[in-house]
């Protein structure tokens, strides 16, 4: 078993909550190498947590990945361990793990986490990260098998978030906002491949329709290719098309929340742009 | 000696201050395993720092625990190392360590930190964390004894914060606000045991009096048991009664600062509530 | 080669960007010891990043220091590895590394980073930290030489930020604001030695001129030596003179941005102050 354990939560960094998880892990598995994926997921924002985990995953070593974002706390949902692509994901069965599992090639097996002998007891219902996920991940790190955690769960009992989709149409591609990052870049479900299929090349001008509004911006290789303060579309580090403002905040400028519907079309090619 | 060193400060994460402490520790004791408890303690807020350290401590491995929150900087207070319950606490003698020491079973021995041979010199009076606490902790990690740090300090010279107390009365329990966490939950000095002694069971309705105001809310197993936006009391992950708003910020809603006096009484039992 | 890799970026902590860098490093060099210098550099603020790195560096072990702050992303600037004083600095050739290199005794050798065999491909032009700097640093940690990264770069091709200077004049010293820290302290390019050369001693009153404004404040050993809410000058933990407000925010109070010109003169000695 790998010695890498990663942590994604909405605990924030003000309190000692993350440190408690680290302490529990190190107390059980001193050899564990811990990577903090993020603890700044907005409270209870399953979708945002799922997006961060799935997009960071390709760069994380094989390991046990703890994710703890659950607006319903432990009251309603069972905890699961999911094996996928050399990884084990540990967290609530509320869709949070689903995009990362998908990005790992889909679930090979899933288990309910019910073996209290591996928990810190009494379990605080509002802090499963510390009392269930952390010790369970540490035990996996020490050689325990996912099957030791509890009974196998049929894969169709795993809850999934709807996968953001992009639909290629006649002269346009439609998609939705996946998330807004720290720099205010608006990440779309549309990929660079979708734009290529549309015939869009670097330098072309895109028409971006959001509800009744329409706005144009160039498609460039980076946000830095636009003059400061200007809107630009580019392929972000996850391979998705993102809308950005160079040295600015596109999320704020465009007012596009996660899930918002967006339509991209080509209105002019790079040659035209060069003539302008 | 353990190889775990933990750090609690009010340095924030904007500057390189925490990294400087890590660098100093690793330079002296490369084997040290560092856990960041929190660096987001509000500047100079001894009480908040003490609460975070004491509540995280039960989940931290035995080790050296550095705490650096001191509105008076080094100007007025001596630095101390305190042995308690398998831990060594290193920090200012201003009460910051007191709740954690208490939670560890009380001080076994204390030493003034005066042995400059173990410091980084010249010591910056505004950055003892880097120049005194970090190197001293690393040397402890390398096998130095607390007694090597300086002369023994009589235990009654250790400054303590007043311990938040809860007083069980006739049909009510009185306590105070310990702190507000990242989610806006208001943690009280009242424990789950205090409520049990009062005859309160899960599902009962509590009357919460704060000065002239009185408000009612159910006592549930988690904040998530209340409808979103509703007030709820629950036993938090430290075993304390906390007031929360599901998917909201109870601290903001109630306007209760740390130290504020609160009185809890039972106004209706769960049976009644179920009938409503 | 040392096993220490440090990271300074403007990636923030909301997303999984920093974790992706950690994951890449650990995947290639599992023995690497990673220190996060800061990830809260304001987006694209080269000057602030340079100041944090240079001032933290004296406390970091010899190692590979990654710095990724680049408003122009990869579009315009080449990446470099610079050997200086037992360290290797890896980042954009935009001045970000220059103050740290200077603080390490100046560049001994520099190399363009062009060896794509050591990169994660395809390289995202907006995430060199993950795709170029992290893997390159990990390979250096594994024993690769800086010369393996690409062709040697003449040292005069390294871009430098102007070094903040202080000029000692007749009865006064002139300097500029280097940066504002987390506590709102305003760090000047003026050093404690500059004030000593001016005849200033602890307790003296300084006249601080900023454009047309002039304000007086005592020079003390720490910010805590002033009454809460009062302005004070002191020697900060980097050996620079800083203007502070005890328990307050001097940056906000004085409205002094980085780069602002400041003039310090002695208006009264400590003896006078004691009589006031």
mmCIF file with all atom_site columns, N, CA, C and O in Angstrom, chain C residues 74-113:
data_model
loop_
_atom_site.group_PDB
_atom_site.id
_atom_site.type_symbol
_atom_site.label_atom_id
_atom_site.label_alt_id
_atom_site.label_comp_id
_atom_site.label_asym_id
_atom_site.label_entity_id
_atom_site.label_seq_id
_atom_site.pdbx_PDB_ins_code
_atom_site.Cartn_x
_atom_site.Cartn_y
_atom_site.Cartn_z
_atom_site.occupancy
_atom_site.B_iso_or_equiv
_atom_site.pdbx_formal_charge
_atom_site.auth_seq_id
_atom_site.auth_comp_id
_atom_site.auth_asym_id
_atom_site.auth_atom_id
_atom_site.pdbx_PDB_model_num
ATOM 1   N N  . UNK C 1 74  ? 3.477  32.208 -19.011 1.00 0.00 ? 74  UNK C N  1
ATOM 2   C CA . UNK C 1 74  ? 4.673  31.724 -19.691 1.00 0.00 ? 74  UNK C CA 1
ATOM 3   C C  . UNK C 1 74  ? 4.843  32.404 -21.039 1.00 0.00 ? 74  UNK C C  1
ATOM 4   O O  . UNK C 1 74  ? 5.800  32.174 -21.755 1.00 0.00 ? 74  UNK C O  1
ATOM 5   N N  . UNK C 1 75  ? 3.898  33.252 -21.367 1.00 0.00 ? 75  UNK C N  1
ATOM 6   C CA . UNK C 1 75  ? 3.860  33.723 -22.742 1.00 0.00 ? 75  UNK C CA 1
ATOM 7   C C  . UNK C 1 75  ? 5.107  34.477 -23.149 1.00 0.00 ? 75  UNK C C  1
ATOM 8   O O  . UNK C 1 75  ? 5.556  34.383 -24.284 1.00 0.00 ? 75  UNK C O  1
ATOM 9   N N  . UNK C 1 76  ? 5.683  35.213 -22.223 1.00 0.00 ? 76  UNK C N  1
ATOM 10  C CA . UNK C 1 76  ? 6.743  36.112 -22.647 1.00 0.00 ? 76  UNK C CA 1
ATOM 11  C C  . UNK C 1 76  ? 8.108  35.802 -22.046 1.00 0.00 ? 76  UNK C C  1
ATOM 12  O O  . UNK C 1 76  ? 9.124  36.202 -22.583 1.00 0.00 ? 76  UNK C O  1
ATOM 13  N N  . UNK C 1 77  ? 8.136  35.090 -20.963 1.00 0.00 ? 77  UNK C N  1
ATOM 14  C CA . UNK C 1 77  ? 9.395  34.984 -20.244 1.00 0.00 ? 77  UNK C CA 1
ATOM 15  C C  . UNK C 1 77  ? 9.884  33.556 -20.154 1.00 0.00 ? 77  UNK C C  1
ATOM 16  O O  . UNK C 1 77  ? 9.102  32.641 -19.959 1.00 0.00 ? 77  UNK C O  1
ATOM 17  N N  . UNK C 1 78  ? 11.168 33.408 -20.247 1.00 0.00 ? 78  UNK C N  1
ATOM 18  C CA . UNK C 1 78  ? 11.754 32.091 -20.132 1.00 0.00 ? 78  UNK C CA 1
ATOM 19  C C  . UNK C 1 78  ? 11.944 31.709 -18.677 1.00 0.00 ? 78  UNK C C  1
ATOM 20  O O  . UNK C 1 78  ? 12.162 32.553 -17.826 1.00 0.00 ? 78  UNK C O  1
ATOM 21  N N  . UNK C 1 79  ? 11.908 30.423 -18.414 1.00 0.00 ? 79  UNK C N  1
ATOM 22  C CA . UNK C 1 79  ? 12.132 29.937 -17.071 1.00 0.00 ? 79  UNK C CA 1
ATOM 23  C C  . UNK C 1 79  ? 13.616 29.676 -16.867 1.00 0.00 ? 79  UNK C C  1
ATOM 24  O O  . UNK C 1 79  ? 14.321 29.271 -17.788 1.00 0.00 ? 79  UNK C O  1
ATOM 25  N N  . UNK C 1 80  ? 14.065 29.901 -15.642 1.00 0.00 ? 80  UNK C N  1
ATOM 26  C CA . UNK C 1 80  ? 15.486 29.761 -15.350 1.00 0.00 ? 80  UNK C CA 1
ATOM 27  C C  . UNK C 1 80  ? 15.715 29.002 -14.053 1.00 0.00 ? 80  UNK C C  1
ATOM 28  O O  . UNK C 1 80  ? 14.837 28.928 -13.191 1.00 0.00 ? 80  UNK C O  1
ATOM 29  N N  . UNK C 1 81  ? 16.901 28.413 -13.963 1.00 0.00 ? 81  UNK C N  1
ATOM 30  C CA . UNK C 1 81  ? 17.409 27.868 -12.708 1.00 0.00 ? 81  UNK C CA 1
ATOM 31  C C  . UNK C 1 81  ? 18.689 28.631 -12.394 1.00 0.00 ? 81  UNK C C  1
ATOM 32  O O  . UNK C 1 81  ? 19.558 28.760 -13.257 1.00 0.00 ? 81  UNK C O  1
ATOM 33  N N  . UNK C 1 82  ? 18.749 29.155 -11.177 1.00 0.00 ? 82  UNK C N  1
ATOM 34  C CA . UNK C 1 82  ? 19.889 29.986 -10.791 1.00 0.00 ? 82  UNK C CA 1
ATOM 35  C C  . UNK C 1 82  ? 20.571 29.379 -9.568  1.00 0.00 ? 82  UNK C C  1
ATOM 36  O O  . UNK C 1 82  ? 19.905 29.126 -8.558  1.00 0.00 ? 82  UNK C O  1
ATOM 37  N N  . UNK C 1 83  ? 21.876 29.127 -9.688  1.00 0.00 ? 83  UNK C N  1
ATOM 38  C CA . UNK C 1 83  ? 22.645 28.647 -8.546  1.00 0.00 ? 83  UNK C CA 1
ATOM 39  C C  . UNK C 1 83  ? 23.209 29.834 -7.778  1.00 0.00 ? 83  UNK C C  1
ATOM 40  O O  . UNK C 1 83  ? 23.826 30.725 -8.384  1.00 0.00 ? 83  UNK C O  1
ATOM 41  N N  . UNK C 1 84  ? 22.985 29.825 -6.471  1.00 0.00 ? 84  UNK C N  1
ATOM 42  C CA . UNK C 1 84  ? 23.511 30.917 -5.649  1.00 0.00 ? 84  UNK C CA 1
ATOM 43  C C  . UNK C 1 84  ? 23.627 30.451 -4.209  1.00 0.00 ? 84  UNK C C  1
ATOM 44  O O  . UNK C 1 84  ? 22.638 29.983 -3.627  1.00 0.00 ? 84  UNK C O  1
ATOM 45  N N  . UNK C 1 85  ? 24.820 30.535 -3.659  1.00 0.00 ? 85  UNK C N  1
ATOM 46  C CA . UNK C 1 85  ? 25.024 30.283 -2.226  1.00 0.00 ? 85  UNK C CA 1
ATOM 47  C C  . UNK C 1 85  ? 24.504 28.962 -1.714  1.00 0.00 ? 85  UNK C C  1
ATOM 48  O O  . UNK C 1 85  ? 23.896 28.918 -0.648  1.00 0.00 ? 85  UNK C O  1
ATOM 49  N N  . UNK C 1 86  ? 24.684 27.876 -2.450  1.00 0.00 ? 86  UNK C N  1
ATOM 50  C CA . UNK C 1 86  ? 24.232 26.576 -1.968  1.00 0.00 ? 86  UNK C CA 1
ATOM 51  C C  . UNK C 1 86  ? 22.788 26.280 -2.283  1.00 0.00 ? 86  UNK C C  1
ATOM 52  O O  . UNK C 1 86  ? 22.280 25.199 -1.972  1.00 0.00 ? 86  UNK C O  1
ATOM 53  N N  . UNK C 1 87  ? 22.105 27.249 -2.871  1.00 0.00 ? 87  UNK C N  1
ATOM 54  C CA . UNK C 1 87  ? 20.713 27.061 -3.260  1.00 0.00 ? 87  UNK C CA 1
ATOM 55  C C  . UNK C 1 87  ? 20.587 26.977 -4.779  1.00 0.00 ? 87  UNK C C  1
ATOM 56  O O  . UNK C 1 87  ? 21.454 27.440 -5.508  1.00 0.00 ? 87  UNK C O  1
ATOM 57  N N  . UNK C 1 88  ? 19.477 26.383 -5.227  1.00 0.00 ? 88  UNK C N  1
ATOM 58  C CA . UNK C 1 88  ? 19.088 26.509 -6.628  1.00 0.00 ? 88  UNK C CA 1
ATOM 59  C C  . UNK C 1 88  ? 17.692 27.131 -6.657  1.00 0.00 ? 88  UNK C C  1
ATOM 60  O O  . UNK C 1 88  ? 16.771 26.637 -5.989  1.00 0.00 ? 88  UNK C O  1
ATOM 61  N N  . UNK C 1 89  ? 17.548 28.227 -7.383  1.00 0.00 ? 89  UNK C N  1
ATOM 62  C CA . UNK C 1 89  ? 16.262 28.899 -7.511  1.00 0.00 ? 89  UNK C CA 1
ATOM 63  C C  . UNK C 1 89  ? 15.665 28.569 -8.865  1.00 0.00 ? 89  UNK C C  1
ATOM 64  O O  . UNK C 1 89  ? 16.346 28.659 -9.884  1.00 0.00 ? 89  UNK C O  1
ATOM 65  N N  . UNK C 1 90  ? 14.399 28.204 -8.871  1.00 0.00 ? 90  UNK C N  1
ATOM 66  C CA . UNK C 1 90  ? 13.722 27.793 -10.100 1.00 0.00 ? 90  UNK C CA 1
ATOM 67  C C  . UNK C 1 90  ? 12.488 28.661 -10.281 1.00 0.00 ? 90  UNK C C  1
ATOM 68  O O  . UNK C 1 90  ? 11.648 28.734 -9.375  1.00 0.00 ? 90  UNK C O  1
ATOM 69  N N  . UNK C 1 91  ? 12.372 29.326 -11.415 1.00 0.00 ? 91  UNK C N  1
ATOM 70  C CA . UNK C 1 91  ? 11.201 30.163 -11.637 1.00 0.00 ? 91  UNK C CA 1
ATOM 71  C C  . UNK C 1 91  ? 11.320 30.967 -12.913 1.00 0.00 ? 91  UNK C C  1
ATOM 72  O O  . UNK C 1 91  ? 12.212 30.721 -13.731 1.00 0.00 ? 91  UNK C O  1
ATOM 73  N N  . UNK C 1 92  ? 10.396 31.940 -13.071 1.00 0.00 ? 92  UNK C N  1
ATOM 74  C CA . UNK C 1 92  ? 10.438 32.776 -14.278 1.00 0.00 ? 92  UNK C CA 1
ATOM 75  C C  . UNK C 1 92  ? 11.588 33.786 -14.190 1.00 0.00 ? 92  UNK C C  1
ATOM 76  O O  . UNK C 1 92  ? 11.969 34.197 -13.094 1.00 0.00 ? 92  UNK C O  1
ATOM 77  N N  . UNK C 1 93  ? 12.108 34.151 -15.346 1.00 0.00 ? 93  UNK C N  1
ATOM 78  C CA . UNK C 1 93  ? 13.162 35.174 -15.392 1.00 0.00 ? 93  UNK C CA 1
ATOM 79  C C  . UNK C 1 93  ? 12.515 36.550 -15.509 1.00 0.00 ? 93  UNK C C  1
ATOM 80  O O  . UNK C 1 93  ? 12.589 37.214 -16.541 1.00 0.00 ? 93  UNK C O  1
ATOM 81  N N  . UNK C 1 94  ? 11.837 36.946 -14.411 1.00 0.00 ? 94  UNK C N  1
ATOM 82  C CA . UNK C 1 94  ? 11.117 38.227 -14.430 1.00 0.00 ? 94  UNK C CA 1
ATOM 83  C C  . UNK C 1 94  ? 11.462 39.099 -13.227 1.00 0.00 ? 94  UNK C C  1
ATOM 84  O O  . UNK C 1 94  ? 10.713 40.031 -12.912 1.00 0.00 ? 94  UNK C O  1
ATOM 85  N N  . UNK C 1 95  ? 12.543 38.778 -12.539 1.00 0.00 ? 95  UNK C N  1
ATOM 86  C CA . UNK C 1 95  ? 12.939 39.564 -11.384 1.00 0.00 ? 95  UNK C CA 1
ATOM 87  C C  . UNK C 1 95  ? 12.532 38.945 -10.059 1.00 0.00 ? 95  UNK C C  1
ATOM 88  O O  . UNK C 1 95  ? 13.074 39.279 -9.007  1.00 0.00 ? 95  UNK C O  1
ATOM 89  N N  . UNK C 1 96  ? 11.582 38.013 -10.115 1.00 0.00 ? 96  UNK C N  1
ATOM 90  C CA . UNK C 1 96  ? 11.050 37.401 -8.889  1.00 0.00 ? 96  UNK C CA 1
ATOM 91  C C  . UNK C 1 96  ? 12.144 36.781 -8.019  1.00 0.00 ? 96  UNK C C  1
ATOM 92  O O  . UNK C 1 96  ? 12.099 36.836 -6.789  1.00 0.00 ? 96  UNK C O  1
ATOM 93  N N  . UNK C 1 97  ? 13.128 36.177 -8.668  1.00 0.00 ? 97  UNK C N  1
ATOM 94  C CA . UNK C 1 97  ? 14.179 35.482 -7.931  1.00 0.00 ? 97  UNK C CA 1
ATOM 95  C C  . UNK C 1 97  ? 15.307 36.421 -7.488  1.00 0.00 ? 97  UNK C C  1
ATOM 96  O O  . UNK C 1 97  ? 16.141 36.057 -6.663  1.00 0.00 ? 97  UNK C O  1
ATOM 97  N N  . UNK C 1 98  ? 15.330 37.632 -8.048  1.00 0.00 ? 98  UNK C N  1
ATOM 98  C CA . UNK C 1 98  ? 16.555 38.439 -7.970  1.00 0.00 ? 98  UNK C CA 1
ATOM 99  C C  . UNK C 1 98  ? 16.963 38.823 -6.551  1.00 0.00 ? 98  UNK C C  1
ATOM 100 O O  . UNK C 1 98  ? 18.148 38.775 -6.208  1.00 0.00 ? 98  UNK C O  1
ATOM 101 N N  . UNK C 1 99  ? 16.014 39.201 -5.707  1.00 0.00 ? 99  UNK C N  1
ATOM 102 C CA . UNK C 1 99  ? 16.401 39.624 -4.365  1.00 0.00 ? 99  UNK C CA 1
ATOM 103 C C  . UNK C 1 99  ? 16.910 38.443 -3.534  1.00 0.00 ? 99  UNK C C  1
ATOM 104 O O  . UNK C 1 99  ? 17.818 38.599 -2.722  1.00 0.00 ? 99  UNK C O  1
ATOM 105 N N  . UNK C 1 100 ? 16.315 37.265 -3.750  1.00 0.00 ? 100 UNK C N  1
ATOM 106 C CA . UNK C 1 100 ? 16.786 36.078 -3.024  1.00 0.00 ? 100 UNK C CA 1
ATOM 107 C C  . UNK C 1 100 ? 18.177 35.673 -3.508  1.00 0.00 ? 100 UNK C C  1
ATOM 108 O O  . UNK C 1 100 ? 19.038 35.285 -2.719  1.00 0.00 ? 100 UNK C O  1
ATOM 109 N N  . UNK C 1 101 ? 18.386 35.766 -4.801  1.00 0.00 ? 101 UNK C N  1
ATOM 110 C CA . UNK C 1 101 ? 19.706 35.458 -5.352  1.00 0.00 ? 101 UNK C CA 1
ATOM 111 C C  . UNK C 1 101 ? 20.747 36.415 -4.776  1.00 0.00 ? 101 UNK C C  1
ATOM 112 O O  . UNK C 1 101 ? 21.826 36.010 -4.340  1.00 0.00 ? 101 UNK C O  1
ATOM 113 N N  . UNK C 1 102 ? 20.383 37.690 -4.713  1.00 0.00 ? 102 UNK C N  1
ATOM 114 C CA . UNK C 1 102 ? 21.271 38.697 -4.141  1.00 0.00 ? 102 UNK C CA 1
ATOM 115 C C  . UNK C 1 102 ? 21.559 38.376 -2.667  1.00 0.00 ? 102 UNK C C  1
ATOM 116 O O  . UNK C 1 102 ? 22.705 38.446 -2.216  1.00 0.00 ? 102 UNK C O  1
ATOM 117 N N  . UNK C 1 103 ? 20.507 38.014 -1.936  1.00 0.00 ? 103 UNK C N  1
ATOM 118 C CA . UNK C 1 103 ? 20.672 37.695 -0.516  1.00 0.00 ? 103 UNK C CA 1
ATOM 119 C C  . UNK C 1 103 ? 21.509 36.435 -0.315  1.00 0.00 ? 103 UNK C C  1
ATOM 120 O O  . UNK C 1 103 ? 22.034 36.181 0.773   1.00 0.00 ? 103 UNK C O  1
ATOM 121 N N  . UNK C 1 104 ? 21.646 35.640 -1.380  1.00 0.00 ? 104 UNK C N  1
ATOM 122 C CA . UNK C 1 104 ? 22.459 34.412 -1.297  1.00 0.00 ? 104 UNK C CA 1
ATOM 123 C C  . UNK C 1 104 ? 23.879 34.654 -1.792  1.00 0.00 ? 104 UNK C C  1
ATOM 124 O O  . UNK C 1 104 ? 24.634 33.701 -1.990  1.00 0.00 ? 104 UNK C O  1
ATOM 125 N N  . UNK C 1 105 ? 24.205 35.911 -2.045  1.00 0.00 ? 105 UNK C N  1
ATOM 126 C CA . UNK C 1 105 ? 25.572 36.222 -2.461  1.00 0.00 ? 105 UNK C CA 1
ATOM 127 C C  . UNK C 1 105 ? 25.732 36.396 -3.967  1.00 0.00 ? 105 UNK C C  1
ATOM 128 O O  . UNK C 1 105 ? 26.858 36.501 -4.466  1.00 0.00 ? 105 UNK C O  1
ATOM 129 N N  . UNK C 1 106 ? 24.608 36.394 -4.676  1.00 0.00 ? 106 UNK C N  1
ATOM 130 C CA . UNK C 1 106 ? 24.683 36.601 -6.126  1.00 0.00 ? 106 UNK C CA 1
ATOM 131 C C  . UNK C 1 106 ? 24.748 35.293 -6.885  1.00 0.00 ? 106 UNK C C  1
ATOM 132 O O  . UNK C 1 106 ? 25.128 34.246 -6.346  1.00 0.00 ? 106 UNK C O  1
ATOM 133 N N  . UNK C 1 107 ? 24.342 35.359 -8.148  1.00 0.00 ? 107 UNK C N  1
ATOM 134 C CA . UNK C 1 107 ? 24.274 34.155 -8.983  1.00 0.00 ? 107 UNK C CA 1
ATOM 135 C C  . UNK C 1 107 ? 25.664 33.625 -9.313  1.00 0.00 ? 107 UNK C C  1
ATOM 136 O O  . UNK C 1 107 ? 26.560 34.389 -9.665  1.00 0.00 ? 107 UNK C O  1
ATOM 137 N N  . UNK C 1 108 ? 25.843 32.318 -9.161  1.00 0.00 ? 108 UNK C N  1
ATOM 138 C CA . UNK C 1 108 ? 27.089 31.668 -9.577  1.00 0.00 ? 108 UNK C CA 1
ATOM 139 C C  . UNK C 1 108 ? 26.957 31.181 -11.008 1.00 0.00 ? 108 UNK C C  1
ATOM 140 O O  . UNK C 1 108 ? 27.909 31.189 -11.775 1.00 0.00 ? 108 UNK C O  1
ATOM 141 N N  . UNK C 1 109 ? 25.757 30.684 -11.337 1.00 0.00 ? 109 UNK C N  1
ATOM 142 C CA . UNK C 1 109 ? 25.486 30.214 -12.694 1.00 0.00 ? 109 UNK C CA 1
ATOM 143 C C  . UNK C 1 109 ? 23.985 30.209 -12.903 1.00 0.00 ? 109 UNK C C  1
ATOM 144 O O  . UNK C 1 109 ? 23.214 30.128 -11.938 1.00 0.00 ? 109 UNK C O  1
ATOM 145 N N  . UNK C 1 110 ? 23.573 30.309 -14.161 1.00 0.00 ? 110 UNK C N  1
ATOM 146 C CA . UNK C 1 110 ? 22.145 30.287 -14.478 1.00 0.00 ? 110 UNK C CA 1
ATOM 147 C C  . UNK C 1 110 ? 21.924 29.447 -15.725 1.00 0.00 ? 110 UNK C C  1
ATOM 148 O O  . UNK C 1 110 ? 22.813 29.349 -16.593 1.00 0.00 ? 110 UNK C O  1
ATOM 149 N N  . UNK C 1 111 ? 20.780 28.812 -15.793 1.00 0.00 ? 111 UNK C N  1
ATOM 150 C CA . UNK C 1 111 ? 20.458 27.932 -16.916 1.00 0.00 ? 111 UNK C CA 1
ATOM 151 C C  . UNK C 1 111 ? 19.022 28.190 -17.350 1.00 0.00 ? 111 UNK C C  1
ATOM 152 O O  . UNK C 1 111 ? 18.137 28.401 -16.520 1.00 0.00 ? 111 UNK C O  1
ATOM 153 N N  . UNK C 1 112 ? 18.812 28.182 -18.647 1.00 0.00 ? 112 UNK C N  1
ATOM 154 C CA . UNK C 1 112 ? 17.443 28.178 -19.146 1.00 0.00 ? 112 UNK C CA 1
ATOM 155 C C  . UNK C 1 112 ? 16.858 26.792 -18.896 1.00 0.00 ? 112 UNK C C  1
ATOM 156 O O  . UNK C 1 112 ? 17.555 25.788 -19.017 1.00 0.00 ? 112 UNK C O  1
ATOM 157 N N  . UNK C 1 113 ? 15.584 26.753 -18.607 1.00 0.00 ? 113 UNK C N  1
ATOM 158 C CA . UNK C 1 113 ? 14.941 25.458 -18.384 1.00 0.00 ? 113 UNK C CA 1
ATOM 159 C C  . UNK C 1 113 ? 14.229 25.078 -19.684 1.00 0.00 ? 113 UNK C C  1
ATOM 160 O O  . UNK C 1 113 ? 13.136 25.558 -19.976 1.00 0.00 ? 113 UNK C O  1
#
